[in-house]
Short mmCIF file of C-alpha atoms in Angstrom, two decimals:
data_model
loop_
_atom_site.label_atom_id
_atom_site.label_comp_id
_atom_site.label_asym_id
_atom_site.label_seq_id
_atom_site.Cartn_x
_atom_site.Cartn_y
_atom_site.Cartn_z
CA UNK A 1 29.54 -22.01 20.80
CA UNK A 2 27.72 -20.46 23.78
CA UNK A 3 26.40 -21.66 26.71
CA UNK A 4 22.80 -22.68 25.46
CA UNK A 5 24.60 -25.00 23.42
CA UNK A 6 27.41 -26.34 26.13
CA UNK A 7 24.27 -27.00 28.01
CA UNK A 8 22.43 -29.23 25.35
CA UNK A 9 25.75 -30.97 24.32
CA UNK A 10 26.28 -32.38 28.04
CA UNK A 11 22.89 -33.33 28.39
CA UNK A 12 23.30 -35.31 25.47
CA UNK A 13 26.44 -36.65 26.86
CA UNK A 14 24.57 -37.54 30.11
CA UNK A 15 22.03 -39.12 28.08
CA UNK A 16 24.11 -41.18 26.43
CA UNK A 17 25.87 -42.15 29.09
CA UNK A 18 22.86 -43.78 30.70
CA UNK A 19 23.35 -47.42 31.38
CA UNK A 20 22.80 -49.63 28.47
CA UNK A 21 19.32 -51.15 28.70
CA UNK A 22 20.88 -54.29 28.47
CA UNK A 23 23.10 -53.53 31.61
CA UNK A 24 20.05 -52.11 32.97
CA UNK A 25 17.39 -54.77 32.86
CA UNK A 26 20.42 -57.75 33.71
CA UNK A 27 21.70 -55.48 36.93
CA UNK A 28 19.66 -52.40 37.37
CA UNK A 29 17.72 -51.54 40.30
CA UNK A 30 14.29 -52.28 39.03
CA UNK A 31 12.60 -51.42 41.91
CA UNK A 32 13.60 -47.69 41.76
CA UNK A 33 10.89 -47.70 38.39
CA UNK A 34 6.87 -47.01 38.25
CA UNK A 35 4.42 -49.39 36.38
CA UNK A 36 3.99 -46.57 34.30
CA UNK A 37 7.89 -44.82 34.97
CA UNK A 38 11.26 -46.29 34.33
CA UNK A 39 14.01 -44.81 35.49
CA UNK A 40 17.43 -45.87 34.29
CA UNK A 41 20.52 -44.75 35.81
CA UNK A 42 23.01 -41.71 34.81
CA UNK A 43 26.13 -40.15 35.62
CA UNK A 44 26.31 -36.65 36.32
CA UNK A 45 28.75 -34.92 34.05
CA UNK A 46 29.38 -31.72 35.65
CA UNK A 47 29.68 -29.00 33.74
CA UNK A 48 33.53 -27.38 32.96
CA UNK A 49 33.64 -23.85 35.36
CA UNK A 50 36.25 -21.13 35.45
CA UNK A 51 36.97 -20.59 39.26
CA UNK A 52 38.40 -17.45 40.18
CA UNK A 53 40.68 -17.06 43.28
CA UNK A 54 40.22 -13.80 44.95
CA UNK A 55 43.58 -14.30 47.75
CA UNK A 56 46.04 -11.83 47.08
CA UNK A 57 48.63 -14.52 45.16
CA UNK A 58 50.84 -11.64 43.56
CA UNK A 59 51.82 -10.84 40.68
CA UNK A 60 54.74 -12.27 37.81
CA UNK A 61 58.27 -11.98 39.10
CA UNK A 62 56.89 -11.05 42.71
CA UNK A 63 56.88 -13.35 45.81
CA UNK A 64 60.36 -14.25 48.76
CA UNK A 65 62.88 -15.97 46.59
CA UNK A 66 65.72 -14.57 45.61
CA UNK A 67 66.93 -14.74 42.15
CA UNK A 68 68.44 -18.13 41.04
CA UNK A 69 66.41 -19.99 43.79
CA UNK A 70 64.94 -23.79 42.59
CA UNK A 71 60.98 -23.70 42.20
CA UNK A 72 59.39 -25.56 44.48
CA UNK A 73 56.90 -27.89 44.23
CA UNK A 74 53.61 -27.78 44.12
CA UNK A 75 52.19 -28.50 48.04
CA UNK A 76 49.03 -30.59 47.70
CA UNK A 77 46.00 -29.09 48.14
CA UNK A 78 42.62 -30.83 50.51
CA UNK A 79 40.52 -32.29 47.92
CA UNK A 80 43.20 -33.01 45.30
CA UNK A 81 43.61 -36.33 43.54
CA UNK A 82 41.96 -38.96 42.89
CA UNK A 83 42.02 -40.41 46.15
CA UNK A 84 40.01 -41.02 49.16
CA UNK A 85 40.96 -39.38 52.73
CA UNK A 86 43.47 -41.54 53.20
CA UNK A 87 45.34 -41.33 49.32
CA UNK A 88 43.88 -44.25 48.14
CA UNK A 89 42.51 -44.84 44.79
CA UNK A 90 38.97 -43.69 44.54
CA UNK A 91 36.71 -46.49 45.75
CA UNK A 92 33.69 -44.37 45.92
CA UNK A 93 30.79 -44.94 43.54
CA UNK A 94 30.24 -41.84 40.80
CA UNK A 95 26.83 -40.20 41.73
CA UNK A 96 23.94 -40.98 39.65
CA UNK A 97 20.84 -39.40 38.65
CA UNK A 98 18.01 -40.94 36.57
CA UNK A 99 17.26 -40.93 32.67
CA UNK A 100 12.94 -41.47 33.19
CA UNK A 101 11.15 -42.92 30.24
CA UNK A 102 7.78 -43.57 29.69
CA UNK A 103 6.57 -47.48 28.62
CA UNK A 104 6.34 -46.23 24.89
CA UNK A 105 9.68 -45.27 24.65
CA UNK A 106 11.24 -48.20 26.50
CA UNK A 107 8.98 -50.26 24.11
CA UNK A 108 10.88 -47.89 21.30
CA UNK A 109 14.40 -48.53 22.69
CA UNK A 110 13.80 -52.03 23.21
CA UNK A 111 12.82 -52.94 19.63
CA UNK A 112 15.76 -51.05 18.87
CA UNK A 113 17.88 -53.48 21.00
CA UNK A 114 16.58 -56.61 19.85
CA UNK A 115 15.37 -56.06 16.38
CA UNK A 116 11.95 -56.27 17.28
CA UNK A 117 8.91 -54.79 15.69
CA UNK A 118 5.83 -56.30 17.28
CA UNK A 119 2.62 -54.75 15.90
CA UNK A 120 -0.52 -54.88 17.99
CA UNK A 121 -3.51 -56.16 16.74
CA UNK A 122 -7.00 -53.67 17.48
CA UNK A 123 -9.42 -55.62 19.37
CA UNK A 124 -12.55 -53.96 20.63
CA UNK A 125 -14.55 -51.30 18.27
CA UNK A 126 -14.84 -48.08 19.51
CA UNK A 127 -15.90 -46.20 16.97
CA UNK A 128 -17.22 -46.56 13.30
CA UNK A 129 -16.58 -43.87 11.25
CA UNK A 130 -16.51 -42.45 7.28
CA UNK A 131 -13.11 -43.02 5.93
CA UNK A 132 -12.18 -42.23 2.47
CA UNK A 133 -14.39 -42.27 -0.70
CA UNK A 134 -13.11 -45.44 -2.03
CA UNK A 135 -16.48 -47.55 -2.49
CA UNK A 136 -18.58 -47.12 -5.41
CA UNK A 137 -22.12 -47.87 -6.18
CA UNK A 138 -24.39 -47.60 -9.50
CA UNK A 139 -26.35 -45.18 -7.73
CA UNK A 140 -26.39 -41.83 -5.28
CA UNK A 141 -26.40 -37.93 -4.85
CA UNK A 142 -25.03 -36.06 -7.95
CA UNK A 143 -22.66 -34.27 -5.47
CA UNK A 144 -21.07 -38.15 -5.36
CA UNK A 145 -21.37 -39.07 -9.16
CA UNK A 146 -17.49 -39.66 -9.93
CA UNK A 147 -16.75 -38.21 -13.27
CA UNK A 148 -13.10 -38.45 -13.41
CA UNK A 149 -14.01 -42.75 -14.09
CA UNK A 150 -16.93 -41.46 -16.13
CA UNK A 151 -14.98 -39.15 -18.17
CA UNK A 152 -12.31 -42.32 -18.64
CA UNK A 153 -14.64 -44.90 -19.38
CA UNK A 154 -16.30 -42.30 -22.24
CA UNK A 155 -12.59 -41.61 -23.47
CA UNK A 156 -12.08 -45.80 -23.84
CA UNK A 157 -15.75 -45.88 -25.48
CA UNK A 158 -14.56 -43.15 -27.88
CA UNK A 159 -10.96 -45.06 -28.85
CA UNK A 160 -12.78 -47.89 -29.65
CA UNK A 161 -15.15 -46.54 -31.84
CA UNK A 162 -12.86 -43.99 -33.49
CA UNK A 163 -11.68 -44.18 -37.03
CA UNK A 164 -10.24 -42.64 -39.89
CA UNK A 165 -13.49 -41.19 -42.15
CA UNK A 166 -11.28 -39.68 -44.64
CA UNK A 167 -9.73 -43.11 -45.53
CA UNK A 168 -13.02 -45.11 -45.29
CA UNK A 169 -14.72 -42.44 -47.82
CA UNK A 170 -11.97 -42.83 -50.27
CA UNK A 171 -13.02 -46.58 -50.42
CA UNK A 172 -16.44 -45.58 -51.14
CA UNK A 173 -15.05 -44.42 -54.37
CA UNK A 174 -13.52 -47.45 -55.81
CA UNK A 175 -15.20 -47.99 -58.59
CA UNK A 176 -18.11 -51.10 -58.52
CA UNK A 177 -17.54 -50.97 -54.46
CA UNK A 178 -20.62 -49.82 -52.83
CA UNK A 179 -21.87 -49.64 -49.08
CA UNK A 180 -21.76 -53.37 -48.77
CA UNK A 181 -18.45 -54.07 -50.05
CA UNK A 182 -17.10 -51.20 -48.00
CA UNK A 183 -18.91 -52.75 -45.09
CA UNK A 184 -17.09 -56.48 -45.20
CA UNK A 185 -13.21 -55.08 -46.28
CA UNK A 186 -13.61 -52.35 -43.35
CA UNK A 187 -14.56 -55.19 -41.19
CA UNK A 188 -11.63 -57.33 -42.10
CA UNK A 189 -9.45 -54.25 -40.94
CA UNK A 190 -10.66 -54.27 -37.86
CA UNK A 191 -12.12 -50.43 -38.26
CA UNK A 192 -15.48 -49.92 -36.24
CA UNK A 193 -17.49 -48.21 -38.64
CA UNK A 194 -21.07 -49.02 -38.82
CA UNK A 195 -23.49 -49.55 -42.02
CA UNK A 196 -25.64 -46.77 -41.43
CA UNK A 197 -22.59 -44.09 -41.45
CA UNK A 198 -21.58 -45.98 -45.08
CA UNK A 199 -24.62 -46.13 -46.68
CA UNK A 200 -25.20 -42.07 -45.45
CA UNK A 201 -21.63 -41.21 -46.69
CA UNK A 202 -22.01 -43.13 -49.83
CA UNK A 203 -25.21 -41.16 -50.72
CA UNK A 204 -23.33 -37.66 -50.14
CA UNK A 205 -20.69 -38.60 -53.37
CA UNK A 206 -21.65 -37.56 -56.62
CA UNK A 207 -21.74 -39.79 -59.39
CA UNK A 208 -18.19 -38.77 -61.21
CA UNK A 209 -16.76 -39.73 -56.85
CA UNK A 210 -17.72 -42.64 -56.74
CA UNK A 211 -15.72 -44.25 -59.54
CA UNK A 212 -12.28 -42.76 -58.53
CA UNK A 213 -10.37 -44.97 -57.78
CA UNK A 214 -10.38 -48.37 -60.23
CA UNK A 215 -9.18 -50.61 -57.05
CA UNK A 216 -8.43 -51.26 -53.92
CA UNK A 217 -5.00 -50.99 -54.57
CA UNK A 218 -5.09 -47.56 -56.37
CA UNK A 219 -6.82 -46.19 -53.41
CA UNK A 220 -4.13 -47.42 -50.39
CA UNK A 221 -1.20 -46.16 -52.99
CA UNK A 222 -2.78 -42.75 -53.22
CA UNK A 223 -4.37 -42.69 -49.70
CA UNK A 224 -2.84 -42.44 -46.27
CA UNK A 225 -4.58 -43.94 -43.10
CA UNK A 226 -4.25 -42.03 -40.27
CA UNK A 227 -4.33 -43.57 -36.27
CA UNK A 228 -6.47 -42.73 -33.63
CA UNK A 229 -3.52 -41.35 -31.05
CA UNK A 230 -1.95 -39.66 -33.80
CA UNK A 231 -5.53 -37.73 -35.12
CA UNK A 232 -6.33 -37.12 -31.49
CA UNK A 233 -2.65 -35.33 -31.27
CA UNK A 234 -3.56 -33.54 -34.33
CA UNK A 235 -7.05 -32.41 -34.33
CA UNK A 236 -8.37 -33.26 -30.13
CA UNK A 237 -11.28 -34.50 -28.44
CA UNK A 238 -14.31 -32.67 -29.81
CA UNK A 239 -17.01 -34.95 -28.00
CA UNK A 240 -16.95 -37.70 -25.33
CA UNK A 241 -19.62 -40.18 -25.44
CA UNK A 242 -21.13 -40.84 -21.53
CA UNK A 243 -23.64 -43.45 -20.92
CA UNK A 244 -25.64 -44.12 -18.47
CA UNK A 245 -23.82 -47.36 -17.31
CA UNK A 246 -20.74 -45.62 -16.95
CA UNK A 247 -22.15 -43.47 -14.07
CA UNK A 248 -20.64 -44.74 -10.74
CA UNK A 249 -20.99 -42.60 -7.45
CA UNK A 250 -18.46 -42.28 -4.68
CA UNK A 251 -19.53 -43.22 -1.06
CA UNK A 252 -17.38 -43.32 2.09
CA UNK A 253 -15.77 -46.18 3.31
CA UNK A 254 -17.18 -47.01 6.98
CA UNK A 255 -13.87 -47.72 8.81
CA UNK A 256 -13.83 -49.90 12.28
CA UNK A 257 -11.99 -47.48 14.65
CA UNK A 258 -10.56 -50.51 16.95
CA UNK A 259 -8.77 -50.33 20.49
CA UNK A 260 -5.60 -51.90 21.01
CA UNK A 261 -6.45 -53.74 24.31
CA UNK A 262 -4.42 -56.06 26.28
CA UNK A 263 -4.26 -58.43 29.37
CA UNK A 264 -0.65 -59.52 30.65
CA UNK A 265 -1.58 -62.52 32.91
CA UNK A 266 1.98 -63.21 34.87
CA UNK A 267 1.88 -66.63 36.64
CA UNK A 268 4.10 -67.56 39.43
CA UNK A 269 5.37 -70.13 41.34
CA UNK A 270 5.71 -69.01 45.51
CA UNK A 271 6.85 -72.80 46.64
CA UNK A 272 8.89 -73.64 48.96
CA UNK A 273 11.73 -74.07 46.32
CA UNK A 274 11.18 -70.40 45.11
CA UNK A 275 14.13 -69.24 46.90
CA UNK A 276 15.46 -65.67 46.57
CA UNK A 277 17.49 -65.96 43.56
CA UNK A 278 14.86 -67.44 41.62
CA UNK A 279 12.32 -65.15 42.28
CA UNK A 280 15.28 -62.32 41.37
CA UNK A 281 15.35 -64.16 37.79
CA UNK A 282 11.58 -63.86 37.57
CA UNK A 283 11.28 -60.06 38.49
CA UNK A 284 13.96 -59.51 35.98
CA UNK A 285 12.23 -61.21 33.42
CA UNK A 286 8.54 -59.89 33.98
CA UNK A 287 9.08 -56.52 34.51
CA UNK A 288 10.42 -55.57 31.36
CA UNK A 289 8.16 -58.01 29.54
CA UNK A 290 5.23 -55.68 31.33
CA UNK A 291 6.77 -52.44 30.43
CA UNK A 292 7.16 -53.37 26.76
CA UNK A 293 3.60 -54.60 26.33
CA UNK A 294 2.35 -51.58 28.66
CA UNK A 295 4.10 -49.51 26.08
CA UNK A 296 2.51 -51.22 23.00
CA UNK A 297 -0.80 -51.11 23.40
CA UNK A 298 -3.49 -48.15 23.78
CA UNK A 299 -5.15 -50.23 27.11
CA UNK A 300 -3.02 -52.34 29.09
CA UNK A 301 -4.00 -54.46 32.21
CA UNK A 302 -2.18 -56.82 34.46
CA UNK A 303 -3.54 -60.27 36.37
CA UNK A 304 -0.78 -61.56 38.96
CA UNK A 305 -1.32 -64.87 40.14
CA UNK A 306 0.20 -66.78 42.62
CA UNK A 307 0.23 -70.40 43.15
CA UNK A 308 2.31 -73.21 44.99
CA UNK A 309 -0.46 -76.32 44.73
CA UNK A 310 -3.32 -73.72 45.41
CA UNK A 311 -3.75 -70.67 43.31
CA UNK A 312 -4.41 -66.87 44.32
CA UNK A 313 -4.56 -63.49 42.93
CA UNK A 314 -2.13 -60.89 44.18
CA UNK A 315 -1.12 -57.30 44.09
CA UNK A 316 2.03 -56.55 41.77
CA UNK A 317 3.39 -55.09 45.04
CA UNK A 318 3.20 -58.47 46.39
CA UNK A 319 3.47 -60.59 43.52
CA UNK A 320 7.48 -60.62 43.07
CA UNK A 321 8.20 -61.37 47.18
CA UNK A 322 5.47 -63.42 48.32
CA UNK A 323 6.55 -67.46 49.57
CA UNK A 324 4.66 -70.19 50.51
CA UNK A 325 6.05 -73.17 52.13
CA UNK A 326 3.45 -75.73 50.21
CA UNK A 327 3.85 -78.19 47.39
CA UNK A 328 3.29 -77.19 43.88
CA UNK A 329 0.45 -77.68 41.51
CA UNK A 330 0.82 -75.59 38.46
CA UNK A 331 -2.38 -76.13 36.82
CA UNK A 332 -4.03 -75.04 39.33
CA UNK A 333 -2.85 -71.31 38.26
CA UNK A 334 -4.19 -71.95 34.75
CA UNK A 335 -7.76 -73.03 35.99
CA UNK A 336 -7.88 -69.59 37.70
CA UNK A 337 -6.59 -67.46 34.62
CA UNK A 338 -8.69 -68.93 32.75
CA UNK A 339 -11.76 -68.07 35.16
CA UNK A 340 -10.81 -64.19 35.15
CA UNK A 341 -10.13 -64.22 31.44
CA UNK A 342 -13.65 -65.59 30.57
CA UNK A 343 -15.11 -63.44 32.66
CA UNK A 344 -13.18 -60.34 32.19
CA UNK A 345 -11.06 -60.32 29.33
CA UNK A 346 -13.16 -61.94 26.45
CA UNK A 347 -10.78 -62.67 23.37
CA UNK A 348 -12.90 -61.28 21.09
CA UNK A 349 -12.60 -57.48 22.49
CA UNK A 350 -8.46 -57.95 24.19
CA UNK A 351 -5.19 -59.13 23.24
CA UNK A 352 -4.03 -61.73 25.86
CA UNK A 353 -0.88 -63.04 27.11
CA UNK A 354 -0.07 -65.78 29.78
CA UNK A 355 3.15 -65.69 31.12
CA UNK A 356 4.51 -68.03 33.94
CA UNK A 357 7.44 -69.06 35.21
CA UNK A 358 9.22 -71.15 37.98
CA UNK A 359 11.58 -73.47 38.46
CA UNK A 360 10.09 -76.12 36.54
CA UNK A 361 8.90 -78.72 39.45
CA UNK A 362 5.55 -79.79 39.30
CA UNK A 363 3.64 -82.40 40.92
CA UNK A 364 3.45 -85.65 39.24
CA UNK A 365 1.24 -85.84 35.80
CA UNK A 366 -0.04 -82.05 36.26
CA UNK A 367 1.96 -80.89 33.85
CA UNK A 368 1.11 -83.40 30.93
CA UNK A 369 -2.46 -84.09 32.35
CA UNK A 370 -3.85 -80.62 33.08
CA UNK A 371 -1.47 -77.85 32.35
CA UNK A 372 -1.04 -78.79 28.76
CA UNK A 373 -4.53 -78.88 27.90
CA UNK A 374 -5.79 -76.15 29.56
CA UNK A 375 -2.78 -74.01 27.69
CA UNK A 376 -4.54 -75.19 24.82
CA UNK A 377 -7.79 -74.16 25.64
CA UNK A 378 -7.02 -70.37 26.87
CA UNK A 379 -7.10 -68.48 23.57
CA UNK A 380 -3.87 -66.03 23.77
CA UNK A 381 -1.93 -63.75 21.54
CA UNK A 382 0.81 -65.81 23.13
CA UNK A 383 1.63 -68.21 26.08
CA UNK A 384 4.88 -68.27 27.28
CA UNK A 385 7.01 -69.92 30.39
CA UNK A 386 10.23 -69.35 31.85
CA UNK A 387 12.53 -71.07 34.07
CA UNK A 388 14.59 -70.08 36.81
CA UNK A 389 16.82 -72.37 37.90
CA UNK A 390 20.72 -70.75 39.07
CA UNK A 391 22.48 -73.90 40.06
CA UNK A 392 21.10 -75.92 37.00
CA UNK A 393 18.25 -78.39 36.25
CA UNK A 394 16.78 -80.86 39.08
CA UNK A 395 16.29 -84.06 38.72
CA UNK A 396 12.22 -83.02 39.41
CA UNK A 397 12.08 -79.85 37.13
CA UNK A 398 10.78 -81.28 33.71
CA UNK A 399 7.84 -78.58 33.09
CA UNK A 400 10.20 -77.04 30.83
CA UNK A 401 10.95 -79.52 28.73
CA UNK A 402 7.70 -81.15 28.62
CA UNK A 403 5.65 -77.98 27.34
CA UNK A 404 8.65 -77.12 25.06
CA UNK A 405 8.73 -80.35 23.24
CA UNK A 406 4.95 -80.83 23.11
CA UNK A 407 4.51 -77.07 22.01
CA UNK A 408 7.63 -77.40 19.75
CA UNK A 409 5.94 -76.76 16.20
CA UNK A 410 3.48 -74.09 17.78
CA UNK A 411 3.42 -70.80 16.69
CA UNK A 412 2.04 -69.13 20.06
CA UNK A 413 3.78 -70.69 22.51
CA UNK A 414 7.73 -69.43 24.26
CA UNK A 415 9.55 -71.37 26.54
CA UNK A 416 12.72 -69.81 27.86
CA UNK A 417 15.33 -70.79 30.59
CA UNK A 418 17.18 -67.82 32.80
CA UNK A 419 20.10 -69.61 34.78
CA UNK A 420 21.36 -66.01 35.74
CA UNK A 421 21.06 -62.46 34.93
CA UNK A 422 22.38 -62.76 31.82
CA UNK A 423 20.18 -65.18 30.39
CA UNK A 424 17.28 -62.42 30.94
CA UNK A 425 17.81 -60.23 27.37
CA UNK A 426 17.95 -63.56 25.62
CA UNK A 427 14.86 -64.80 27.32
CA UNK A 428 13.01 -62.17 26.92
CA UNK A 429 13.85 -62.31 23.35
CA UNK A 430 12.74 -65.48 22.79
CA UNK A 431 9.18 -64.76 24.38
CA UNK A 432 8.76 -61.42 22.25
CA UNK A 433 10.26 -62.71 18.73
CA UNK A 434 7.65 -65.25 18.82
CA UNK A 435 4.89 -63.30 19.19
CA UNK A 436 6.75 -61.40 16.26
CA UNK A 437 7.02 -63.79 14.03
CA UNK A 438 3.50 -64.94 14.23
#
């Protein structure tokens, strides 16, 4: 094994020694990442080295001792163990450099993760465009006539009609049978051969041929009947008969070229009770959310809106920090998602999805009254909410509950609660396995 390949195997090593996404997204600095750049952490493996030590050390059998002297010790050298400066146990961090990964391949390792396998729907036509010649019409260009289904419907035509002449001649010649007679038994045999090809076969025997056989029964004794596949096998296709009603002609299929458009609306609560650790729970939450549907879809855009009992857009930048000291009014968030979503984001060309979340106090009646409905009236891909509450419910935060039980049999609505960091996988989970399974 050379170097090239030492080099490729530790880099592997490294890579697999990045944090597990899990680990990552619970406890990793998510602040170190880019909208568009995630960078998990690393350790460095450094590479094994041979070190050569150019001090005269001597050579075997050479140094001051005198024969039959003990061996010493080794004297500690500066820098050895494992030990800080003052021969402690290391207590100092390993270094760490970054494994970077685009949204599409977080998106990748995530579904890996969590069994998911979310497929985004196309939206908004970009292009039409000729597909595949898989439509047919009666009529068209001879360059688009499709004679491979011509040639097949012929071949059926010609099974159908084929039969054994030799045996059907040889009951011409039963004696007192004529062209009639011929006509009703071949009929009862289920042989397609018509009155005009009896009565011209029948003229063609001479007089001593037509009484050679005294009956029917003389005739099958002395007579084989050939089949169709088996003749074909024997003798081929001389002639297949085409008609003009078996012409079809090939024309492209004109295929909807469609982009696969999204809107991420995050909603969140900046209340006075928003402390720290429940915004923490949020960031955790929504930034992977937005990296996995970044990483999904061909067009991604993000609304951030703020809201304590007024609502406000924000910057991301801002959107994770920001605190008000007011009351809280969560419709009032909904009433201005909807407002940019009708105006920017019609349904018909973009994939939508509302998320909010906060610690599920509300002033009194909003949620039931106003929130409700209007989550019913915002067309989305999914709606989702999440709760952040680290020391457990209060006695005021019923949100929660109230949109999960009235939302309970829906199909496009999540509700998840994140008590601590380790509730964030799950939650997040939860939100995208619905979506899934719809």
């Amino acid at each position: 094994m050379g170097l090239r390949e030492d080099l490729e195997r530790y880099r592997a090593v490294g890579e697999r020694r990045r944090q597990d996404l899990e680990e990552f997204i619970q406890y990793g600095d998510l602040g170190q990442s880019l909208p568009d750049e995630v960078k998990i952490p690393i350790k460095i493996i450094d590479l094994p080295e041979f070190a050569y030590d150019q001090r005269d050390q001597g050579g075997v059998g050479q140094g001051d001792a005198e024969e039959g002297d003990p061996v010493g010790q080794p004297q500690p050298q500066p820098g050895d163990g494992d030990g800080d400066e003052d021969g402690e146990p290391g207590e100092e961090g390993g270094e760490h450099e970054y494994y970077e990964m685009d949204p599409e391949e977080f998106a990748q390792e995530l579904d890996e993760q969590l069994g998911l396998d979310l497929d985004p729907k196309g939206k908004k036509v970009i292009e039409e465009k000729e597909g595949d010649f898989t439509d047919i019409t009666r009529s068209g260009p001879t360059s688009t006539l499709d004679f491979e289904r011509l040639f097949k419907q012929g071949l059926k035509r010609k099974l159908a009609m084929d039969f054994d002449r030799d045996y059907v001649r040889e009951a011409l010649k039963i004696d007192g049978w004529g062209p009639a007679t011929v006509f009703e038994w071949a009929r009862g045999e289920n042989i397609p051969v018509s009155r005009a090809w009896l009565d011209e076969a029948y003229d063609e025997l001479s007089a001593a041929g037509k009484t050679t056989w005294s009956s029917l029964e003389e005739m099958e004794a002395e007579t084989e009947r050939v089949g169709t596949a088996q003749r074909i096998r024997q003798e081929g296709v001389d002639e297949v008969p085409f008609r003009r009603e078996d012409e079809r002609y090939r024309y492209p299929e004109i295929v909807e070229e469609r982009e696969k458009n999204v809107v991420v609306v995050n909603i969140r609560d900046v209340s006075g009770s928003m402390r720290q650790k429940k915004r923490e729970l949020v960031e955790r939450t929504f930034t992977p959310l937005d990296w996995y549907l970044q990483g999904k879809y061909d067009n991604a855009e993000f609304v951030y809106i703020a809201h304590d009992a007024d609502a406000w857009e924000v910057d991301r930048e801002d959107f994770f920090g920001i605190r008000s000291g007011g009351g809280t009014r969560i419709s009032s968030a909904y009433e201005l998602a909807a407002e940019v979503l009708d105006e920017e984001y019609p349904y018909s060309e973009w994939n939508r999805y509302v998320f909010a979340a906060g610690d599920s106090e509300n002033s009194s009646n909003d949620t039931e009254e106003k929130v409700i409905p209007m989550m019913e009236q915002i067309p989305a891909n999914l709606h989702a909410y999440v709760e952040t509450q680290p020391s457990g419910n209060a006695i005021n935060a019923t949100h929660a509950e109230e949109v999960e039980r009235h939302f309970r049999d829906a199909g496009d609505v999540a509700v998840a609660y994140v008590s601590s960091p380790e509730d964030v996988v799950d939650a997040i989970y939860e939100i995208l396995s619905t979506e899934d399974s719809e």
